[in-house]
Amino acid sequence: MLTTIFSLLVQLISIYSWALIIYILLSWFPNARDSAIGQFLARICEPYLDPFRRIIPPLGMIDISPIVAILVLRFATSGLHQLYYWII
């Protein structure tokens, strides 16, 4: 049971990381964020990215906050793995 919960959480974080990557790549294409997929990804990604954008200012025209946001998700995954090994 516990293994299933941890694997589900890790899988959800992985899927969300990919959603963030796709959302970030959509910014490279004109009007891609205006599509149905772009709007859906904006609804699920922007609430997570906003706090990072408030803390980390853009460097010229480059916004590095999504990179930090993805790294935080990676650290969360590592933390979940470590927690799982401590419990088991």
Short mmCIF file of N, CA and C in Angstrom, two decimals:
data_model
loop_
_atom_site.label_atom_id
_atom_site.label_comp_id
_atom_site.label_asym_id
_atom_site.label_seq_id
_atom_site.Cartn_x
_atom_site.Cartn_y
_atom_site.Cartn_z
N MET A 1 0.83 -1.20 0.00
CA MET A 1 0.00 0.00 0.00
C MET A 1 0.87 1.26 0.00
N LEU A 2 1.85 1.29 0.89
CA LEU A 2 2.73 2.46 0.99
C LEU A 2 3.57 2.62 -0.27
N THR A 3 4.01 1.51 -0.83
CA THR A 3 4.78 1.55 -2.08
C THR A 3 3.95 2.15 -3.20
N THR A 4 2.69 1.81 -3.25
CA THR A 4 1.80 2.33 -4.28
C THR A 4 1.62 3.84 -4.14
N ILE A 5 1.49 4.31 -2.93
CA ILE A 5 1.32 5.75 -2.71
C ILE A 5 2.57 6.51 -3.14
N PHE A 6 3.74 6.01 -2.73
CA PHE A 6 4.97 6.69 -3.10
C PHE A 6 5.20 6.66 -4.61
N SER A 7 4.96 5.52 -5.23
CA SER A 7 5.15 5.45 -6.68
C SER A 7 4.16 6.34 -7.41
N LEU A 8 2.94 6.45 -6.91
CA LEU A 8 1.95 7.35 -7.51
C LEU A 8 2.38 8.80 -7.39
N LEU A 9 2.88 9.19 -6.21
CA LEU A 9 3.35 10.57 -6.03
C LEU A 9 4.53 10.89 -6.94
N VAL A 10 5.46 9.96 -7.05
CA VAL A 10 6.63 10.17 -7.93
C VAL A 10 6.17 10.27 -9.38
N GLN A 11 5.23 9.45 -9.76
CA GLN A 11 4.71 9.48 -11.14
C GLN A 11 3.98 10.80 -11.41
N LEU A 12 3.20 11.28 -10.46
CA LEU A 12 2.49 12.56 -10.63
C LEU A 12 3.48 13.72 -10.76
N ILE A 13 4.54 13.70 -9.96
CA ILE A 13 5.55 14.75 -10.06
C ILE A 13 6.23 14.69 -11.42
N SER A 14 6.50 13.51 -11.90
CA SER A 14 7.12 13.36 -13.22
C SER A 14 6.21 13.89 -14.32
N ILE A 15 4.95 13.55 -14.27
CA ILE A 15 3.99 14.04 -15.27
C ILE A 15 3.89 15.56 -15.21
N TYR A 16 3.86 16.11 -14.01
CA TYR A 16 3.77 17.56 -13.86
C TYR A 16 5.04 18.24 -14.38
N SER A 17 6.19 17.62 -14.17
CA SER A 17 7.45 18.17 -14.70
C SER A 17 7.40 18.22 -16.22
N TRP A 18 6.89 17.16 -16.83
CA TRP A 18 6.77 17.17 -18.28
C TRP A 18 5.76 18.21 -18.76
N ALA A 19 4.69 18.40 -18.01
CA ALA A 19 3.72 19.44 -18.36
C ALA A 19 4.38 20.82 -18.32
N LEU A 20 5.23 21.05 -17.32
CA LEU A 20 5.96 22.32 -17.24
C LEU A 20 6.90 22.49 -18.42
N ILE A 21 7.60 21.44 -18.78
CA ILE A 21 8.54 21.52 -19.91
C ILE A 21 7.78 21.82 -21.20
N ILE A 22 6.67 21.15 -21.42
CA ILE A 22 5.88 21.42 -22.62
C ILE A 22 5.35 22.84 -22.61
N TYR A 23 4.89 23.30 -21.46
CA TYR A 23 4.38 24.67 -21.34
C TYR A 23 5.47 25.69 -21.65
N ILE A 24 6.67 25.42 -21.17
CA ILE A 24 7.78 26.32 -21.43
C ILE A 24 8.13 26.31 -22.92
N LEU A 25 8.14 25.14 -23.53
CA LEU A 25 8.45 25.07 -24.96
C LEU A 25 7.40 25.75 -25.82
N LEU A 26 6.16 25.79 -25.35
CA LEU A 26 5.11 26.47 -26.10
C LEU A 26 5.38 27.96 -26.25
N SER A 27 6.16 28.51 -25.33
CA SER A 27 6.47 29.95 -25.42
C SER A 27 7.37 30.26 -26.60
N TRP A 28 8.00 29.26 -27.17
CA TRP A 28 8.88 29.48 -28.32
C TRP A 28 8.12 29.60 -29.63
N PHE A 29 6.87 29.17 -29.64
CA PHE A 29 6.08 29.17 -30.86
C PHE A 29 4.99 30.22 -30.77
N PRO A 30 4.83 31.03 -31.81
CA PRO A 30 3.81 32.09 -31.76
C PRO A 30 2.40 31.51 -31.63
N ASN A 31 1.64 32.09 -30.75
CA ASN A 31 0.23 31.75 -30.51
C ASN A 31 0.00 30.32 -30.03
N ALA A 32 1.05 29.61 -29.64
CA ALA A 32 0.87 28.23 -29.17
C ALA A 32 0.18 28.21 -27.81
N ARG A 33 0.43 29.21 -26.98
CA ARG A 33 -0.21 29.25 -25.67
C ARG A 33 -1.68 29.65 -25.75
N ASP A 34 -2.11 30.14 -26.91
CA ASP A 34 -3.51 30.50 -27.10
C ASP A 34 -4.35 29.30 -27.51
N SER A 35 -3.71 28.18 -27.83
CA SER A 35 -4.45 26.98 -28.22
C SER A 35 -5.10 26.36 -26.98
N ALA A 36 -5.94 25.38 -27.20
CA ALA A 36 -6.63 24.72 -26.09
C ALA A 36 -5.63 24.04 -25.16
N ILE A 37 -4.62 23.40 -25.73
CA ILE A 37 -3.61 22.74 -24.91
C ILE A 37 -2.81 23.77 -24.13
N GLY A 38 -2.46 24.86 -24.79
CA GLY A 38 -1.71 25.93 -24.12
C GLY A 38 -2.48 26.54 -22.96
N GLN A 39 -3.77 26.75 -23.15
CA GLN A 39 -4.60 27.31 -22.09
C GLN A 39 -4.76 26.33 -20.93
N PHE A 40 -4.91 25.03 -21.25
CA PHE A 40 -5.01 24.02 -20.20
C PHE A 40 -3.71 23.97 -19.39
N LEU A 41 -2.57 23.95 -20.09
CA LEU A 41 -1.29 23.92 -19.39
C LEU A 41 -1.07 25.19 -18.58
N ALA A 42 -1.55 26.32 -19.08
CA ALA A 42 -1.42 27.57 -18.32
C ALA A 42 -2.19 27.49 -17.01
N ARG A 43 -3.38 26.89 -17.05
CA ARG A 43 -4.18 26.78 -15.83
C ARG A 43 -3.52 25.89 -14.78
N ILE A 44 -2.79 24.87 -15.21
CA ILE A 44 -2.17 23.99 -14.22
C ILE A 44 -0.73 24.36 -13.89
N CYS A 45 -0.06 25.10 -14.77
CA CYS A 45 1.36 25.43 -14.55
C CYS A 45 1.58 26.81 -13.94
N GLU A 46 0.79 27.77 -14.34
CA GLU A 46 1.01 29.15 -13.86
C GLU A 46 0.91 29.29 -12.33
N PRO A 47 -0.05 28.65 -11.66
CA PRO A 47 -0.09 28.80 -10.20
C PRO A 47 1.20 28.31 -9.52
N TYR A 48 1.85 27.31 -10.09
CA TYR A 48 3.11 26.81 -9.52
C TYR A 48 4.27 27.72 -9.89
N LEU A 49 4.26 28.28 -11.10
CA LEU A 49 5.38 29.11 -11.56
C LEU A 49 5.36 30.53 -10.97
N ASP A 50 4.19 31.04 -10.63
CA ASP A 50 4.08 32.42 -10.14
C ASP A 50 4.97 32.73 -8.93
N PRO A 51 4.99 31.90 -7.90
CA PRO A 51 5.87 32.24 -6.76
C PRO A 51 7.35 32.30 -7.15
N PHE A 52 7.77 31.45 -8.07
CA PHE A 52 9.16 31.47 -8.52
C PHE A 52 9.44 32.74 -9.32
N ARG A 53 8.48 33.18 -10.11
CA ARG A 53 8.67 34.40 -10.89
C ARG A 53 8.72 35.64 -10.01
N ARG A 54 8.03 35.59 -8.87
CA ARG A 54 8.09 36.73 -7.95
C ARG A 54 9.44 36.80 -7.25
N ILE A 55 10.05 35.65 -7.00
CA ILE A 55 11.32 35.60 -6.28
C ILE A 55 12.51 35.82 -7.21
N ILE A 56 12.47 35.21 -8.39
CA ILE A 56 13.60 35.24 -9.31
C ILE A 56 13.29 36.18 -10.47
N PRO A 57 14.00 37.30 -10.56
CA PRO A 57 13.74 38.22 -11.67
C PRO A 57 14.32 37.65 -12.98
N PRO A 58 13.72 38.02 -14.11
CA PRO A 58 14.27 37.55 -15.39
C PRO A 58 15.63 38.18 -15.66
N LEU A 59 16.47 37.43 -16.34
CA LEU A 59 17.78 37.93 -16.74
C LEU A 59 17.68 38.42 -18.18
N GLY A 60 17.40 39.70 -18.32
CA GLY A 60 17.17 40.25 -19.65
C GLY A 60 15.86 39.71 -20.21
N MET A 61 15.94 39.01 -21.31
CA MET A 61 14.75 38.40 -21.93
C MET A 61 14.58 36.94 -21.52
N ILE A 62 15.45 36.45 -20.67
CA ILE A 62 15.40 35.03 -20.29
C ILE A 62 14.83 34.88 -18.89
N ASP A 63 13.79 34.06 -18.78
CA ASP A 63 13.15 33.77 -17.51
C ASP A 63 13.68 32.42 -17.02
N ILE A 64 14.49 32.44 -15.95
CA ILE A 64 15.06 31.19 -15.45
C ILE A 64 14.22 30.56 -14.34
N SER A 65 13.14 31.21 -13.96
CA SER A 65 12.31 30.66 -12.88
C SER A 65 11.73 29.28 -13.21
N PRO A 66 11.35 28.96 -14.46
CA PRO A 66 10.88 27.60 -14.72
C PRO A 66 11.95 26.53 -14.48
N ILE A 67 13.20 26.88 -14.72
CA ILE A 67 14.29 25.94 -14.47
C ILE A 67 14.38 25.65 -12.98
N VAL A 68 14.29 26.69 -12.17
CA VAL A 68 14.32 26.51 -10.72
C VAL A 68 13.10 25.72 -10.26
N ALA A 69 11.95 25.99 -10.85
CA ALA A 69 10.72 25.28 -10.48
C ALA A 69 10.86 23.78 -10.78
N ILE A 70 11.44 23.44 -11.90
CA ILE A 70 11.64 22.03 -12.25
C ILE A 70 12.67 21.40 -11.31
N LEU A 71 13.72 22.14 -10.97
CA LEU A 71 14.70 21.61 -10.01
C LEU A 71 14.06 21.33 -8.65
N VAL A 72 13.15 22.20 -8.22
CA VAL A 72 12.45 21.98 -6.95
C VAL A 72 11.63 20.69 -7.03
N LEU A 73 10.99 20.44 -8.16
CA LEU A 73 10.25 19.19 -8.32
C LEU A 73 11.18 17.98 -8.28
N ARG A 74 12.36 18.12 -8.88
CA ARG A 74 13.34 17.03 -8.84
C ARG A 74 13.81 16.77 -7.41
N PHE A 75 14.04 17.85 -6.67
CA PHE A 75 14.43 17.69 -5.27
C PHE A 75 13.31 17.05 -4.46
N ALA A 76 12.07 17.39 -4.77
CA ALA A 76 10.93 16.78 -4.08
C ALA A 76 10.88 15.29 -4.37
N THR A 77 11.16 14.90 -5.60
CA THR A 77 11.20 13.48 -5.95
C THR A 77 12.29 12.76 -5.18
N SER A 78 13.47 13.39 -5.11
CA SER A 78 14.56 12.79 -4.34
C SER A 78 14.20 12.68 -2.87
N GLY A 79 13.53 13.69 -2.34
CA GLY A 79 13.08 13.66 -0.96
C GLY A 79 12.08 12.55 -0.70
N LEU A 80 11.16 12.35 -1.65
CA LEU A 80 10.19 11.26 -1.51
C LEU A 80 10.89 9.90 -1.52
N HIS A 81 11.88 9.75 -2.41
CA HIS A 81 12.63 8.49 -2.43
C HIS A 81 13.34 8.26 -1.10
N GLN A 82 13.96 9.29 -0.58
CA GLN A 82 14.68 9.16 0.69
C GLN A 82 13.71 8.85 1.83
N LEU A 83 12.58 9.52 1.85
CA LEU A 83 11.57 9.26 2.87
C LEU A 83 11.06 7.83 2.78
N TYR A 84 10.86 7.36 1.56
CA TYR A 84 10.40 5.98 1.37
C TYR A 84 11.42 4.98 1.95
N TYR A 85 12.71 5.22 1.68
CA TYR A 85 13.73 4.30 2.19
C TYR A 85 13.88 4.37 3.70
N TRP A 86 13.59 5.53 4.28
CA TRP A 86 13.63 5.64 5.75
C TRP A 86 12.47 4.88 6.38
N ILE A 87 11.31 4.94 5.74
CA ILE A 87 10.13 4.29 6.30
C ILE A 87 10.21 2.77 6.12
N ILE A 88 10.67 2.35 4.98
CA ILE A 88 10.74 0.90 4.69
C ILE A 88 11.97 0.31 5.26
#
